PDB file of C-alpha atoms in Angstrom:
ATOM      1  CA  MET C 196     -14.822 -16.761  17.421  1.00 39.00           C
ATOM      2  CA  LYS C 197     -17.191 -13.893  18.351  1.00 39.00           C
ATOM      3  CA  TYR C 198     -16.752 -11.396  21.062  1.00 39.00           C
ATOM      4  CA  PRO C 199     -20.201 -10.096  22.366  1.00 37.00           C
ATOM      5  CA  PHE C 200     -18.428  -7.460  24.363  1.00 40.00           C
ATOM      6  CA  MET C 201     -17.848  -3.921  22.883  1.00 40.00           C
ATOM      7  CA  SER C 202     -17.211  -1.172  25.103  1.00 45.00           C
ATOM      8  CA  ASP C 203     -18.518   2.168  24.646  1.00 72.00           C
ATOM      9  CA  LEU C 204     -16.074   4.876  23.230  1.00 77.00           C
ATOM     10  CA  GLY C 205     -18.088   7.447  24.824  1.00 80.00           C
ATOM     11  CA  ARG C 206     -17.778   6.075  28.458  1.00 87.00           C
ATOM     12  CA  ILE C 207     -13.974   5.263  28.031  1.00 91.00           C
ATOM     13  CA  ARG C 208     -13.830   9.184  26.980  1.00 90.00           C
ATOM     14  CA  LYS C 209     -15.568  10.255  30.189  1.00 91.00           C
ATOM     15  CA  PRO C 210     -12.067  10.743  32.258  1.00 93.00           C
ATOM     16  CA  VAL C 211     -10.881  12.898  29.449  1.00 93.00           C
ATOM     17  CA  GLU C 212     -14.293  14.453  27.933  1.00 91.00           C
ATOM     18  CA  GLU C 213     -13.319  18.122  28.479  1.00 92.00           C
ATOM     19  CA  GLU C 214      -9.920  17.683  26.904  1.00 92.00           C
ATOM     20  CA  MET C 215     -11.305  15.781  23.775  1.00 91.00           C
ATOM     21  CA  ALA C 216     -13.943  18.975  23.461  1.00 89.00           C
ATOM     22  CA  GLN C 217     -10.931  21.332  23.533  1.00 91.00           C
ATOM     23  CA  PHE C 218      -8.536  19.063  21.109  1.00 91.00           C
ATOM     24  CA  GLU C 219     -11.542  19.702  18.509  1.00 86.00           C
ATOM     25  CA  ALA C 220     -11.278  23.053  18.591  1.00 85.00           C
ATOM     26  CA  TYR C 221      -7.394  22.975  19.200  1.00 85.00           C
ATOM     27  CA  PHE C 222      -7.237  20.560  15.613  1.00 84.00           C
ATOM     28  CA  GLY C 223      -9.642  22.712  13.905  1.00 81.00           C
ATOM     29  CA  ARG C 224      -7.755  25.621  13.945  1.00 82.00           C
ATOM     30  CA  THR C 225      -4.726  23.652  12.575  1.00 80.00           C
ATOM     31  CA  MET C 226      -6.896  22.748   9.825  1.00 77.00           C
ATOM     32  CA  GLN C 227      -7.062  26.043   8.226  1.00 80.00           C
ATOM     33  CA  SER C 228      -5.673  27.600   4.982  1.00 83.00           C
ATOM     34  CA  LYS C 229      -5.404  30.606   2.711  1.00 86.00           C
ATOM     35  CA  ILE C 230      -5.195  28.239  -0.486  1.00 89.00           C
ATOM     36  CA  PRO C 231      -8.702  28.007  -1.376  1.00 91.00           C
ATOM     37  CA  LEU C 232      -8.565  24.671  -2.754  1.00 92.00           C
ATOM     38  CA  LEU C 233      -6.771  23.524   0.167  1.00 90.00           C
ATOM     39  CA  LYS C 234      -9.115  25.090   2.745  1.00 90.00           C
ATOM     40  CA  ILE C 235     -11.922  23.007   0.841  1.00 91.00           C
ATOM     41  CA  ILE C 236     -10.326  19.970   1.076  1.00 90.00           C
ATOM     42  CA  LEU C 237      -8.896  20.318   4.769  1.00 88.00           C
ATOM     43  CA  ASN C 238     -12.638  21.000   5.654  1.00 86.00           C
ATOM     44  CA  TYR C 239     -13.806  18.012   3.837  1.00 87.00           C
ATOM     45  CA  ILE C 240     -11.362  15.851   5.882  1.00 84.00           C
ATOM     46  CA  PHE C 241     -12.024  17.681   9.300  1.00 81.00           C
ATOM     47  CA  ARG C 242     -15.891  16.970   8.710  1.00 80.00           C
ATOM     48  CA  ARG C 243     -15.143  13.304   8.075  1.00 77.00           C
ATOM     49  CA  LYS C 244     -12.927  12.511  11.052  1.00 72.00           C
ATOM     50  CA  GLY C 245     -13.140   9.274  12.715  1.00 71.00           C
ATOM     51  CA  LYS C 246     -13.535   8.108  16.200  1.00 78.00           C
ATOM     52  CA  GLN C 247     -10.407  10.007  17.297  1.00 85.00           C
ATOM     53  CA  MET C 248      -8.862   6.856  19.097  1.00 88.00           C
ATOM     54  CA  ARG C 249      -5.694   7.969  18.740  1.00 91.00           C
ATOM     55  CA  PRO C 250      -6.257  11.420  20.452  1.00 93.00           C
ATOM     56  CA  LEU C 251      -8.093   9.685  23.001  1.00 95.00           C
ATOM     57  CA  LEU C 252      -5.096   7.396  23.911  1.00 95.00           C
ATOM     58  CA  VAL C 253      -2.592  10.593  24.028  1.00 96.00           C
ATOM     59  CA  PHE C 254      -5.134  12.216  26.733  1.00 97.00           C
ATOM     60  CA  LEU C 255      -5.770   8.903  28.681  1.00 97.00           C
ATOM     61  CA  CYS C 256      -1.878   8.040  28.755  1.00 97.00           C
ATOM     62  CA  ALA C 257      -0.955  11.703  29.678  1.00 96.00           C
ATOM     63  CA  ARG C 258      -3.529  11.486  32.760  1.00 96.00           C
ATOM     64  CA  LEU C 259      -2.431   8.032  33.690  1.00 96.00           C
ATOM     65  CA  ASN C 260       1.156   9.486  33.966  1.00 96.00           C
ATOM     66  CA  GLY C 261       0.087  12.992  35.616  1.00 94.00           C
ATOM     67  CA  GLU C 262      -1.436  16.038  34.740  1.00 92.00           C
ATOM     68  CA  ILE C 263      -2.658  16.992  30.831  1.00 93.00           C
ATOM     69  CA  GLY C 264      -1.034  20.093  29.644  1.00 91.00           C
ATOM     70  CA  GLU C 265      -0.129  21.764  26.341  1.00 92.00           C
ATOM     71  CA  GLY C 266       2.051  19.207  25.720  1.00 93.00           C
ATOM     72  CA  ALA C 267      -0.611  16.491  25.230  1.00 94.00           C
ATOM     73  CA  TYR C 268      -2.753  18.748  23.152  1.00 94.00           C
ATOM     74  CA  VAL C 269       0.617  19.380  20.716  1.00 93.00           C
ATOM     75  CA  ALA C 270       0.940  15.397  20.697  1.00 94.00           C
ATOM     76  CA  ALA C 271      -2.462  14.864  20.033  1.00 94.00           C
ATOM     77  CA  THR C 272      -2.748  17.323  17.276  1.00 93.00           C
ATOM     78  CA  LEU C 273       0.679  15.979  15.862  1.00 93.00           C
ATOM     79  CA  ILE C 274      -0.250  12.490  15.683  1.00 93.00           C
ATOM     80  CA  GLU C 275      -3.829  13.262  14.295  1.00 91.00           C
ATOM     81  CA  LEU C 276      -2.163  15.189  11.394  1.00 91.00           C
ATOM     82  CA  LEU C 277       0.500  12.200  10.712  1.00 91.00           C
ATOM     83  CA  HIS C 278      -2.441   9.412  10.887  1.00 90.00           C
ATOM     84  CA  THR C 279      -4.685  11.289   8.593  1.00 89.00           C
ATOM     85  CA  ALA C 280      -1.975  12.151   6.104  1.00 90.00           C
ATOM     86  CA  SER C 281      -1.115   8.349   5.939  1.00 88.00           C
ATOM     87  CA  LEU C 282      -4.644   7.563   5.140  1.00 87.00           C
ATOM     88  CA  VAL C 283      -4.850   9.809   2.229  1.00 88.00           C
ATOM     89  CA  HIS C 284      -1.284   8.681   1.034  1.00 88.00           C
ATOM     90  CA  ASP C 285      -2.627   5.215   1.681  1.00 84.00           C
ATOM     91  CA  ASP C 286      -5.634   6.095  -0.746  1.00 86.00           C
ATOM     92  CA  VAL C 287      -3.457   6.795  -3.376  1.00 87.00           C
ATOM     93  CA  VAL C 288      -0.940   3.902  -2.869  1.00 81.00           C
ATOM     94  CA  ASP C 289      -4.447   1.463  -2.831  1.00 77.00           C
ATOM     95  CA  ASP C 290      -6.102   3.683  -5.494  1.00 78.00           C
ATOM     96  CA  ALA C 291      -8.961   3.691  -3.111  1.00 80.00           C
ATOM     97  CA  SER C 292     -12.391   5.633  -4.099  1.00 82.00           C
ATOM     98  CA  GLU C 293     -13.627   5.285  -0.373  1.00 78.00           C
ATOM     99  CA  ARG C 294     -12.648   6.353   2.792  1.00 76.00           C
ATOM    100  CA  ARG C 295     -14.698   5.727   5.983  1.00 69.00           C
ATOM    101  CA  GLY C 296     -18.161   5.370   3.809  1.00 73.00           C
ATOM    102  CA  ALA C 297     -17.321   8.762   2.104  1.00 82.00           C
ATOM    103  CA  LEU C 298     -15.746   9.462  -0.995  1.00 86.00           C
ATOM    104  CA  SER C 299     -11.646   9.714  -0.941  1.00 87.00           C
ATOM    105  CA  ILE C 300      -9.313  12.739  -1.475  1.00 89.00           C
ATOM    106  CA  ILE C 301      -8.198  10.733  -4.614  1.00 90.00           C
ATOM    107  CA  ALA C 302     -11.617  10.477  -6.073  1.00 89.00           C
ATOM    108  CA  LEU C 303     -13.149  13.631  -5.436  1.00 88.00           C
ATOM    109  CA  TRP C 304      -9.697  15.323  -6.994  1.00 93.00           C
ATOM    110  CA  ASN C 305      -6.856  13.516  -8.113  1.00 89.00           C
ATOM    111  CA  SER C 306      -3.741  11.348  -7.119  1.00 90.00           C
ATOM    112  CA  LYS C 307      -1.475  14.527  -7.472  1.00 92.00           C
ATOM    113  CA  ILE C 308      -3.527  16.393  -5.201  1.00 92.00           C
ATOM    114  CA  ALA C 309      -3.925  13.667  -2.815  1.00 92.00           C
ATOM    115  CA  VAL C 310      -0.211  13.438  -2.220  1.00 93.00           C
ATOM    116  CA  LEU C 311       0.231  17.043  -1.872  1.00 94.00           C
ATOM    117  CA  VAL C 312      -2.379  17.195   0.887  1.00 91.00           C
ATOM    118  CA  GLY C 313      -0.828  14.359   2.665  1.00 91.00           C
ATOM    119  CA  ASP C 314       2.377  15.992   2.526  1.00 92.00           C
ATOM    120  CA  TYR C 315       1.096  19.406   3.639  1.00 91.00           C
ATOM    121  CA  MET C 316      -0.593  17.823   6.708  1.00 90.00           C
ATOM    122  CA  LEU C 317       3.071  16.037   7.662  1.00 90.00           C
ATOM    123  CA  THR C 318       4.797  18.800   7.359  1.00 91.00           C
ATOM    124  CA  LYS C 319       2.064  20.873   9.172  1.00 90.00           C
ATOM    125  CA  GLY C 320       2.325  18.398  12.208  1.00 90.00           C
ATOM    126  CA  MET C 321       6.196  18.855  12.132  1.00 90.00           C
ATOM    127  CA  LEU C 322       5.919  22.619  12.358  1.00 92.00           C
ATOM    128  CA  ILE C 323       3.600  22.541  15.514  1.00 91.00           C
ATOM    129  CA  SER C 324       6.029  20.758  17.034  1.00 92.00           C
ATOM    130  CA  ILE C 325       8.870  22.898  16.537  1.00 94.00           C
ATOM    131  CA  GLU C 326       7.192  25.926  17.177  1.00 91.00           C
ATOM    132  CA  LYS C 327       5.914  24.483  20.643  1.00 91.00           C
ATOM    133  CA  ASN C 328       9.529  23.473  21.002  1.00 92.00           C
ATOM    134  CA  ARG C 329       8.570  19.576  21.426  1.00 92.00           C
ATOM    135  CA  PHE C 330      11.529  18.104  19.744  1.00 93.00           C
ATOM    136  CA  ASP C 331      10.778  15.197  21.706  1.00 93.00           C
ATOM    137  CA  MET C 332       7.485  14.332  20.312  1.00 92.00           C
ATOM    138  CA  LEU C 333       8.494  14.959  16.977  1.00 92.00           C
ATOM    139  CA  GLU C 334      11.399  12.243  17.475  1.00 94.00           C
ATOM    140  CA  ILE C 335       8.951   9.945  18.565  1.00 94.00           C
ATOM    141  CA  ALA C 336       6.358  10.419  15.741  1.00 92.00           C
ATOM    142  CA  SER C 337       9.332  10.562  13.164  1.00 92.00           C
ATOM    143  CA  GLU C 338      10.118   6.995  14.333  1.00 94.00           C
ATOM    144  CA  ALA C 339       6.693   5.903  14.218  1.00 94.00           C
ATOM    145  CA  VAL C 340       6.261   7.565  10.285  1.00 91.00           C
ATOM    146  CA  LYS C 341       9.583   5.622   9.249  1.00 93.00           C
ATOM    147  CA  SER C 342       8.335   2.486  10.739  1.00 94.00           C
ATOM    148  CA  MET C 343       5.015   2.793   8.730  1.00 91.00           C
ATOM    149  CA  THR C 344       6.694   3.336   5.733  1.00 90.00           C
ATOM    150  CA  GLU C 345       9.063   0.705   6.203  1.00 93.00           C
ATOM    151  CA  GLY C 346       6.139  -1.806   7.079  1.00 91.00           C
ATOM    152  CA  GLU C 347       4.380  -0.853   4.148  1.00 87.00           C
ATOM    153  CA  LEU C 348       7.192  -1.228   1.776  1.00 89.00           C
ATOM    154  CA  LEU C 349       7.788  -4.731   3.303  1.00 89.00           C
ATOM    155  CA  GLN C 350       4.103  -5.812   2.694  1.00 86.00           C
ATOM    156  CA  LEU C 351       4.177  -4.703  -0.901  1.00 83.00           C
ATOM    157  CA  GLN C 352       7.255  -6.630  -1.297  1.00 85.00           C
ATOM    158  CA  LYS C 353       6.537  -9.573   0.401  1.00 83.00           C
ATOM    159  CA  SER C 354       2.810  -9.699  -1.494  1.00 79.00           C
ATOM    160  CA  ARG C 355       4.242 -10.140  -4.722  1.00 79.00           C
ATOM    161  CA  LYS C 356       5.761 -13.274  -4.219  1.00 80.00           C
ATOM    162  CA  LEU C 357       2.829 -14.416  -1.449  1.00 81.00           C
ATOM    163  CA  ASN C 358       5.657 -15.428   0.612  1.00 82.00           C
ATOM    164  CA  ILE C 359       4.892 -13.943   3.859  1.00 86.00           C
ATOM    165  CA  ARG C 360       5.764 -15.758   6.868  1.00 91.00           C
ATOM    166  CA  GLU C 361       4.362 -15.340  10.417  1.00 94.00           C
ATOM    167  CA  ASP C 362       7.501 -13.511  11.550  1.00 93.00           C
ATOM    168  CA  ASP C 363       7.170 -11.291   8.439  1.00 93.00           C
ATOM    169  CA  TYR C 364       3.426 -10.557   9.190  1.00 94.00           C
ATOM    170  CA  PHE C 365       4.356  -9.520  12.850  1.00 96.00           C
ATOM    171  CA  LEU C 366       6.807  -7.279  11.648  1.00 95.00           C
ATOM    172  CA  ILE C 367       4.774  -5.478   9.256  1.00 94.00           C
ATOM    173  CA  ILE C 368       1.855  -4.962  11.519  1.00 95.00           C
ATOM    174  CA  LYS C 369       4.464  -3.418  14.125  1.00 94.00           C
ATOM    175  CA  GLY C 370       5.245  -0.819  11.296  1.00 92.00           C
ATOM    176  CA  LYS C 371       1.844  -0.233   9.820  1.00 88.00           C
ATOM    177  CA  THR C 372      -0.278  -0.024  12.640  1.00 91.00           C
ATOM    178  CA  ALA C 373       1.287  -0.570  15.971  1.00 95.00           C
ATOM    179  CA  ALA C 374       4.085   2.021  15.802  1.00 95.00           C
ATOM    180  CA  LEU C 375       1.890   4.756  15.345  1.00 94.00           C
ATOM    181  CA  ILE C 376      -0.528   3.794  18.476  1.00 96.00           C
ATOM    182  CA  ALA C 377       2.746   3.416  20.403  1.00 97.00           C
ATOM    183  CA  ALA C 378       3.713   7.022  19.647  1.00 96.00           C
ATOM    184  CA  CYS C 379       0.526   7.705  21.103  1.00 96.00           C
ATOM    185  CA  THR C 380       1.081   6.332  24.353  1.00 97.00           C
ATOM    186  CA  ALA C 381       4.497   7.449  24.711  1.00 97.00           C
ATOM    187  CA  CYS C 382       3.790  11.041  23.665  1.00 96.00           C
ATOM    188  CA  GLY C 383       0.767  10.776  25.892  1.00 96.00           C
ATOM    189  CA  ALA C 384       3.223   9.978  28.796  1.00 96.00           C
ATOM    190  CA  ARG C 385       5.922  11.938  27.555  1.00 96.00           C
ATOM    191  CA  SER C 386       3.653  15.155  27.937  1.00 94.00           C
ATOM    192  CA  ALA C 387       2.964  14.173  31.721  1.00 94.00           C
ATOM    193  CA  THR C 388       6.537  12.639  32.395  1.00 94.00           C
ATOM    194  CA  SER C 389       9.979  12.989  31.404  1.00 93.00           C
ATOM    195  CA  ASN C 390      10.859   9.317  33.180  1.00 95.00           C
ATOM    196  CA  PRO C 391      12.470   7.434  30.469  1.00 95.00           C
ATOM    197  CA  ASP C 392      11.487   3.952  31.748  1.00 96.00           C
ATOM    198  CA  THR C 393       7.698   5.316  32.086  1.00 96.00           C
ATOM    199  CA  ILE C 394       7.626   6.336  28.774  1.00 96.00           C
ATOM    200  CA  GLN C 395       9.020   3.138  27.255  1.00 96.00           C
ATOM    201  CA  LEU C 396       6.508   1.183  28.980  1.00 96.00           C
ATOM    202  CA  MET C 397       3.892   3.102  27.872  1.00 97.00           C
ATOM    203  CA  LYS C 398       5.341   2.749  24.435  1.00 97.00           C
ATOM    204  CA  GLU C 399       5.218  -0.912  24.978  1.00 97.00           C
ATOM    205  CA  PHE C 400       1.420  -0.858  25.951  1.00 98.00           C
ATOM    206  CA  GLY C 401       0.539   1.118  22.552  1.00 97.00           C
ATOM    207  CA  GLU C 402       2.354  -1.538  20.503  1.00 97.00           C
ATOM    208  CA  SER C 403       0.512  -4.377  22.141  1.00 97.00           C
ATOM    209  CA  ILE C 404      -2.809  -2.674  21.460  1.00 97.00           C
ATOM    210  CA  GLY C 405      -1.774  -1.617  17.986  1.00 96.00           C
ATOM    211  CA  ILE C 406      -0.883  -5.421  17.277  1.00 97.00           C
ATOM    212  CA  ALA C 407      -4.105  -6.601  18.965  1.00 96.00           C
ATOM    213  CA  PHE C 408      -6.014  -3.751  16.983  1.00 95.00           C
ATOM    214  CA  GLN C 409      -4.812  -5.114  13.704  1.00 95.00           C
ATOM    215  CA  ILE C 410      -5.055  -8.871  14.400  1.00 96.00           C
ATOM    216  CA  ARG C 411      -8.803  -8.186  15.273  1.00 95.00           C
ATOM    217  CA  ASP C 412      -9.095  -6.337  11.861  1.00 91.00           C
ATOM    218  CA  ASP C 413      -7.608  -9.420   9.795  1.00 93.00           C
ATOM    219  CA  ILE C 414     -10.106 -11.426  11.965  1.00 94.00           C
ATOM    220  CA  LEU C 415     -12.931  -9.511  10.785  1.00 92.00           C
ATOM    221  CA  ASP C 416     -12.375  -9.974   7.261  1.00 88.00           C
ATOM    222  CA  TYR C 417     -12.652 -13.654   7.638  1.00 88.00           C
ATOM    223  CA  GLU C 418     -15.208 -13.536  10.086  1.00 81.00           C
ATOM    224  CA  GLY C 419     -17.464 -10.916   9.283  1.00 65.00           C
ATOM    225  CA  ASN C 420     -19.113  -7.633  10.711  1.00 56.00           C
ATOM    226  CA  GLY C 421     -21.234  -8.909  13.805  1.00 48.00           C
ATOM    227  CA  LEU C 422     -23.664  -6.465  12.848  1.00 45.00           C
ATOM    228  CA  THR C 423     -24.421  -7.430   9.521  1.00 40.00           C
ATOM    229  CA  GLY C 424     -23.207 -11.024   9.351  1.00 45.00           C
ATOM    230  CA  LYS C 425     -21.195 -10.075   5.885  1.00 49.00           C
ATOM    231  CA  ILE C 426     -17.366 -11.252   5.441  1.00 60.00           C
ATOM    232  CA  SER C 427     -15.925  -9.036   2.826  1.00 70.00           C
ATOM    233  CA  GLY C 428     -12.768 -10.513   1.939  1.00 79.00           C
ATOM    234  CA  ASN C 429     -10.951  -7.621   1.011  1.00 83.00           C
ATOM    235  CA  ASP C 430      -7.640  -8.795   1.990  1.00 83.00           C
ATOM    236  CA  ILE C 431      -8.309 -11.966  -0.423  1.00 85.00           C
ATOM    237  CA  LYS C 432      -9.058  -9.470  -3.158  1.00 84.00           C
ATOM    238  CA  GLU C 433      -6.023  -7.354  -2.470  1.00 81.00           C
ATOM    239  CA  LYS C 434      -3.562 -10.611  -2.346  1.00 83.00           C
ATOM    240  CA  LYS C 435      -3.127  -9.823   1.300  1.00 86.00           C
ATOM    241  CA  ILE C 436      -1.831 -12.744   3.148  1.00 89.00           C
ATOM    242  CA  THR C 437      -2.418 -11.938   6.983  1.00 93.00           C
ATOM    243  CA  LEU C 438      -2.171 -14.167  10.153  1.00 95.00           C
ATOM    244  CA  PRO C 439      -5.749 -16.462   9.902  1.00 95.00           C
ATOM    245  CA  LEU C 440      -4.129 -17.478   6.326  1.00 95.00           C
ATOM    246  CA  ILE C 441      -0.811 -17.553   7.104  1.00 95.00           C
ATOM    247  CA  HIS C 442      -1.757 -20.353   9.927  1.00 95.00           C
ATOM    248  CA  ALA C 443      -4.066 -22.258   7.713  1.00 95.00           C
ATOM    249  CA  LEU C 444      -1.228 -22.666   4.989  1.00 94.00           C
ATOM    250  CA  GLU C 445       1.466 -23.820   7.350  1.00 93.00           C
ATOM    251  CA  LYS C 446      -0.714 -26.506   8.450  1.00 91.00           C
ATOM    252  CA  ALA C 447      -1.982 -27.116   4.585  1.00 93.00           C
ATOM    253  CA  SER C 448      -0.206 -30.088   2.135  1.00 92.00           C
ATOM    254  CA  ILE C 449       2.144 -28.417  -0.490  1.00 93.00           C
ATOM    255  CA  VAL C 450      -0.518 -29.280  -3.084  1.00 94.00           C
ATOM    256  CA  ARG C 451      -3.163 -27.417  -1.158  1.00 94.00           C
ATOM    257  CA  LYS C 452      -1.266 -24.862  -0.340  1.00 93.00           C
ATOM    258  CA  ARG C 453       0.184 -24.028  -4.175  1.00 92.00           C
ATOM    259  CA  TYR C 454      -3.828 -24.062  -4.873  1.00 93.00           C
ATOM    260  CA  ILE C 455      -4.970 -21.875  -2.727  1.00 92.00           C
ATOM    261  CA  LEU C 456      -1.881 -19.330  -3.363  1.00 91.00           C
ATOM    262  CA  LYS C 457      -2.845 -19.719  -6.860  1.00 91.00           C
ATOM    263  CA  ILE C 458      -6.542 -18.126  -5.895  1.00 91.00           C
ATOM    264  CA  ILE C 459      -5.019 -15.286  -4.096  1.00 90.00           C
ATOM    265  CA  GLY C 460      -2.553 -14.794  -6.875  1.00 87.00           C
ATOM    266  CA  ASN C 461      -5.270 -14.510  -9.545  1.00 86.00           C
ATOM    267  CA  ARG C 462      -6.202 -10.748 -10.405  1.00 82.00           C
ATOM    268  CA  LYS C 463      -9.955 -11.680 -11.389  1.00 85.00           C
ATOM    269  CA  LYS C 464     -10.990 -13.541  -8.476  1.00 83.00           C
ATOM    270  CA  THR C 465     -14.665 -14.778  -8.353  1.00 88.00           C
ATOM    271  CA  ARG C 466     -16.920 -14.536  -5.184  1.00 88.00           C
ATOM    272  CA  SER C 467     -17.063 -18.207  -5.280  1.00 91.00           C
ATOM    273  CA  ASP C 468     -13.080 -18.171  -5.100  1.00 90.00           C
ATOM    274  CA  ILE C 469     -13.070 -15.533  -2.266  1.00 91.00           C
ATOM    275  CA  GLU C 470     -15.567 -18.024  -0.399  1.00 91.00           C
ATOM    276  CA  GLU C 471     -13.304 -21.071  -0.869  1.00 92.00           C
ATOM    277  CA  VAL C 472     -10.210 -19.298   0.727  1.00 93.00           C
ATOM    278  CA  ILE C 473     -12.774 -18.147   3.461  1.00 93.00           C
ATOM    279  CA  ASN C 474     -13.730 -21.794   4.157  1.00 93.00           C
ATOM    280  CA  PHE C 475     -10.086 -22.886   3.917  1.00 94.00           C
ATOM    281  CA  VAL C 476      -9.005 -20.562   6.672  1.00 94.00           C
ATOM    282  CA  SER C 477     -11.856 -21.471   9.087  1.00 93.00           C
ATOM    283  CA  GLU C 478     -11.646 -25.026   8.484  1.00 93.00           C
ATOM    284  CA  SER C 479      -7.909 -24.844   9.119  1.00 94.00           C
ATOM    285  CA  GLY C 480      -8.441 -23.278  12.492  1.00 94.00           C
ATOM    286  CA  GLY C 481      -6.724 -20.063  11.225  1.00 95.00           C
ATOM    287  CA  ILE C 482      -9.292 -17.553  12.703  1.00 95.00           C
ATOM    288  CA  GLU C 483      -8.982 -19.222  16.529  1.00 95.00           C
ATOM    289  CA  TYR C 484      -5.125 -19.398  16.193  1.00 97.00           C
ATOM    290  CA  ALA C 485      -5.187 -15.186  15.168  1.00 96.00           C
ATOM    291  CA  ALA C 486      -7.689 -14.805  18.046  1.00 96.00           C
ATOM    292  CA  LEU C 487      -5.401 -16.400  20.615  1.00 96.00           C
ATOM    293  CA  LYS C 488      -2.544 -14.340  19.342  1.00 97.00           C
ATOM    294  CA  MET C 489      -4.782 -11.471  19.614  1.00 97.00           C
ATOM    295  CA  GLU C 490      -5.698 -12.036  23.122  1.00 96.00           C
ATOM    296  CA  GLN C 491      -2.198 -12.444  24.395  1.00 97.00           C
ATOM    297  CA  TYR C 492      -1.288  -8.876  22.986  1.00 97.00           C
ATOM    298  CA  ARG C 493      -4.289  -7.747  24.668  1.00 96.00           C
ATOM    299  CA  ASP C 494      -3.380  -9.546  28.001  1.00 97.00           C
ATOM    300  CA  LYS C 495       0.263  -7.992  27.537  1.00 97.00           C
ATOM    301  CA  ALA C 496      -1.281  -4.475  27.397  1.00 97.00           C
ATOM    302  CA  LEU C 497      -3.818  -5.434  30.383  1.00 97.00           C
ATOM    303  CA  ALA C 498      -0.599  -6.555  32.460  1.00 97.00           C
ATOM    304  CA  ILE C 499       1.203  -3.017  32.220  1.00 97.00           C
ATOM    305  CA  LEU C 500      -2.123  -1.292  32.689  1.00 96.00           C
ATOM    306  CA  ASP C 501      -2.218  -3.382  36.451  1.00 95.00           C
ATOM    307  CA  THR C 502       1.437  -2.040  37.559  1.00 95.00           C
ATOM    308  CA  TYR C 503      -0.523   1.462  37.860  1.00 96.00           C
ATOM    309  CA  PRO C 504      -2.963   2.102  40.744  1.00 95.00           C
ATOM    310  CA  ASP C 505      -6.739   2.190  40.413  1.00 95.00           C
ATOM    311  CA  SER C 506      -8.319   4.811  39.122  1.00 95.00           C
ATOM    312  CA  ASP C 507     -11.171   6.315  36.253  1.00 95.00           C
ATOM    313  CA  VAL C 508      -8.160   6.457  33.559  1.00 96.00           C
ATOM    314  CA  LYS C 509      -6.919   3.060  34.093  1.00 96.00           C
ATOM    315  CA  LYS C 510     -10.562   1.760  33.834  1.00 95.00           C
ATOM    316  CA  SER C 511     -10.993   3.682  30.691  1.00 95.00           C
ATOM    317  CA  LEU C 512      -7.779   2.496  29.217  1.00 96.00           C
ATOM    318  CA  LYS C 513      -8.764  -1.343  30.439  1.00 95.00           C
ATOM    319  CA  GLU C 514     -11.968  -0.811  28.383  1.00 94.00           C
ATOM    320  CA  PHE C 515     -10.221   0.587  25.686  1.00 95.00           C
ATOM    321  CA  VAL C 516      -7.926  -2.597  25.208  1.00 95.00           C
ATOM    322  CA  ASP C 517     -11.164  -4.750  25.428  1.00 93.00           C
ATOM    323  CA  TYR C 518     -12.761  -2.318  22.774  1.00 91.00           C
ATOM    324  CA  THR C 519      -9.965  -2.927  20.473  1.00 90.00           C
ATOM    325  CA  VAL C 520     -10.264  -6.922  20.763  1.00 91.00           C
ATOM    326  CA  SER C 521     -14.423  -7.082  20.484  1.00 88.00           C
ATOM    327  CA  ARG C 522     -15.309  -4.037  18.364  1.00 83.00           C
ATOM    328  CA  ASN C 523     -17.121  -5.361  15.001  1.00 79.00           C
ATOM    329  CA  LYS C 524     -15.954  -2.876  12.660  1.00 71.00           C
TER     330      LYS C 524
END
C-alpha cells in the first residue's frame, strides 16, 4: 500500500518556528565540553542532527495545552539528549558503521568511546533537569529510557529463537520506539499544565504516534522507498521479525513457516533469499495487514486531537500524525 500524501515538516513547524530556532541555540550550548576529544565528537553529532521531530512534538504539545515556557526547552533538550544517546548506543549494539548517511561514532572512533559519549549525553540530560528543578520531566524521561532498554532486551531475546508473536511485537515497539515519543508529548504537556488527566492523555497520544511510526518503518523495509523504489530488506538481513512477517507466518502452513524461518535464521543470506521472504510477505497480505494496524493507531491519535478546539497547533499536530504514516523514508 502506497501513501501519496506526505506532509511538509517545514509547514508543521510554523506555529512553533520561533521556539524551534531558539531551541537550536539552547541545545547547542548543552553540546559543549572542555575535553578536546569530547568537544570534537559532540560537534560532529550536533552538525548531523536529524529532523528534530521529538523537540518539535514537545513544543507543539506545550502550545496545544498552554504557553511555551522554559520548561518546554528543558524537556526538548532532555529528550533530544536521551534520543541521541540511544542512537549512539544502538550503533554499538548493532555494530553499525553509518548513521543518517554519515559515519557513526563507533566507525570514526571505537565502541568504547561511543559508549562513553552516549553515557555523557544521558547524564547531561539528567543534570539539566535537576539544575532546572524539573524532576517531573526527569521522571517521565527516565521511565521512557527504562522501557526502551526493556524493549531492546526483549527483542534480542526473542530474535535469537525467532519466536516473536504479535503481542511480543507490540510490547517491543511500545518500549523501543513509542516510549520516547510518548515522553515528548507528556513532557510537552507537563511544561504547560499540571493536570494529570491531560498529561496522561498526551502520553497516550504520543504512544499511538510512536507505534504507527514504527509500523511504517517496518512496512518500508518490505515496500521500499517511494522515492527510489528500492527495498532494503535490512530487517530480514538482521533477523528482525516485524509485523508484516509475523502476520504472513501466522497464515502459512507449518512446512512453509519452517522454510521461511530457516532462511531468516541463516547468517549468510543472498539477495535472492531476501527477495523470496519479501515476496512471501507481500503475497500473504502481511504489508496490508500491518498498514491496517498502523492506521488504527493513527486514528487513535487523531481522535485524541479531536478533543481539542481547532487551532493552528492542532492542525500541525494532525499533519504530524499524517506525516508519520505517509513518509517514504
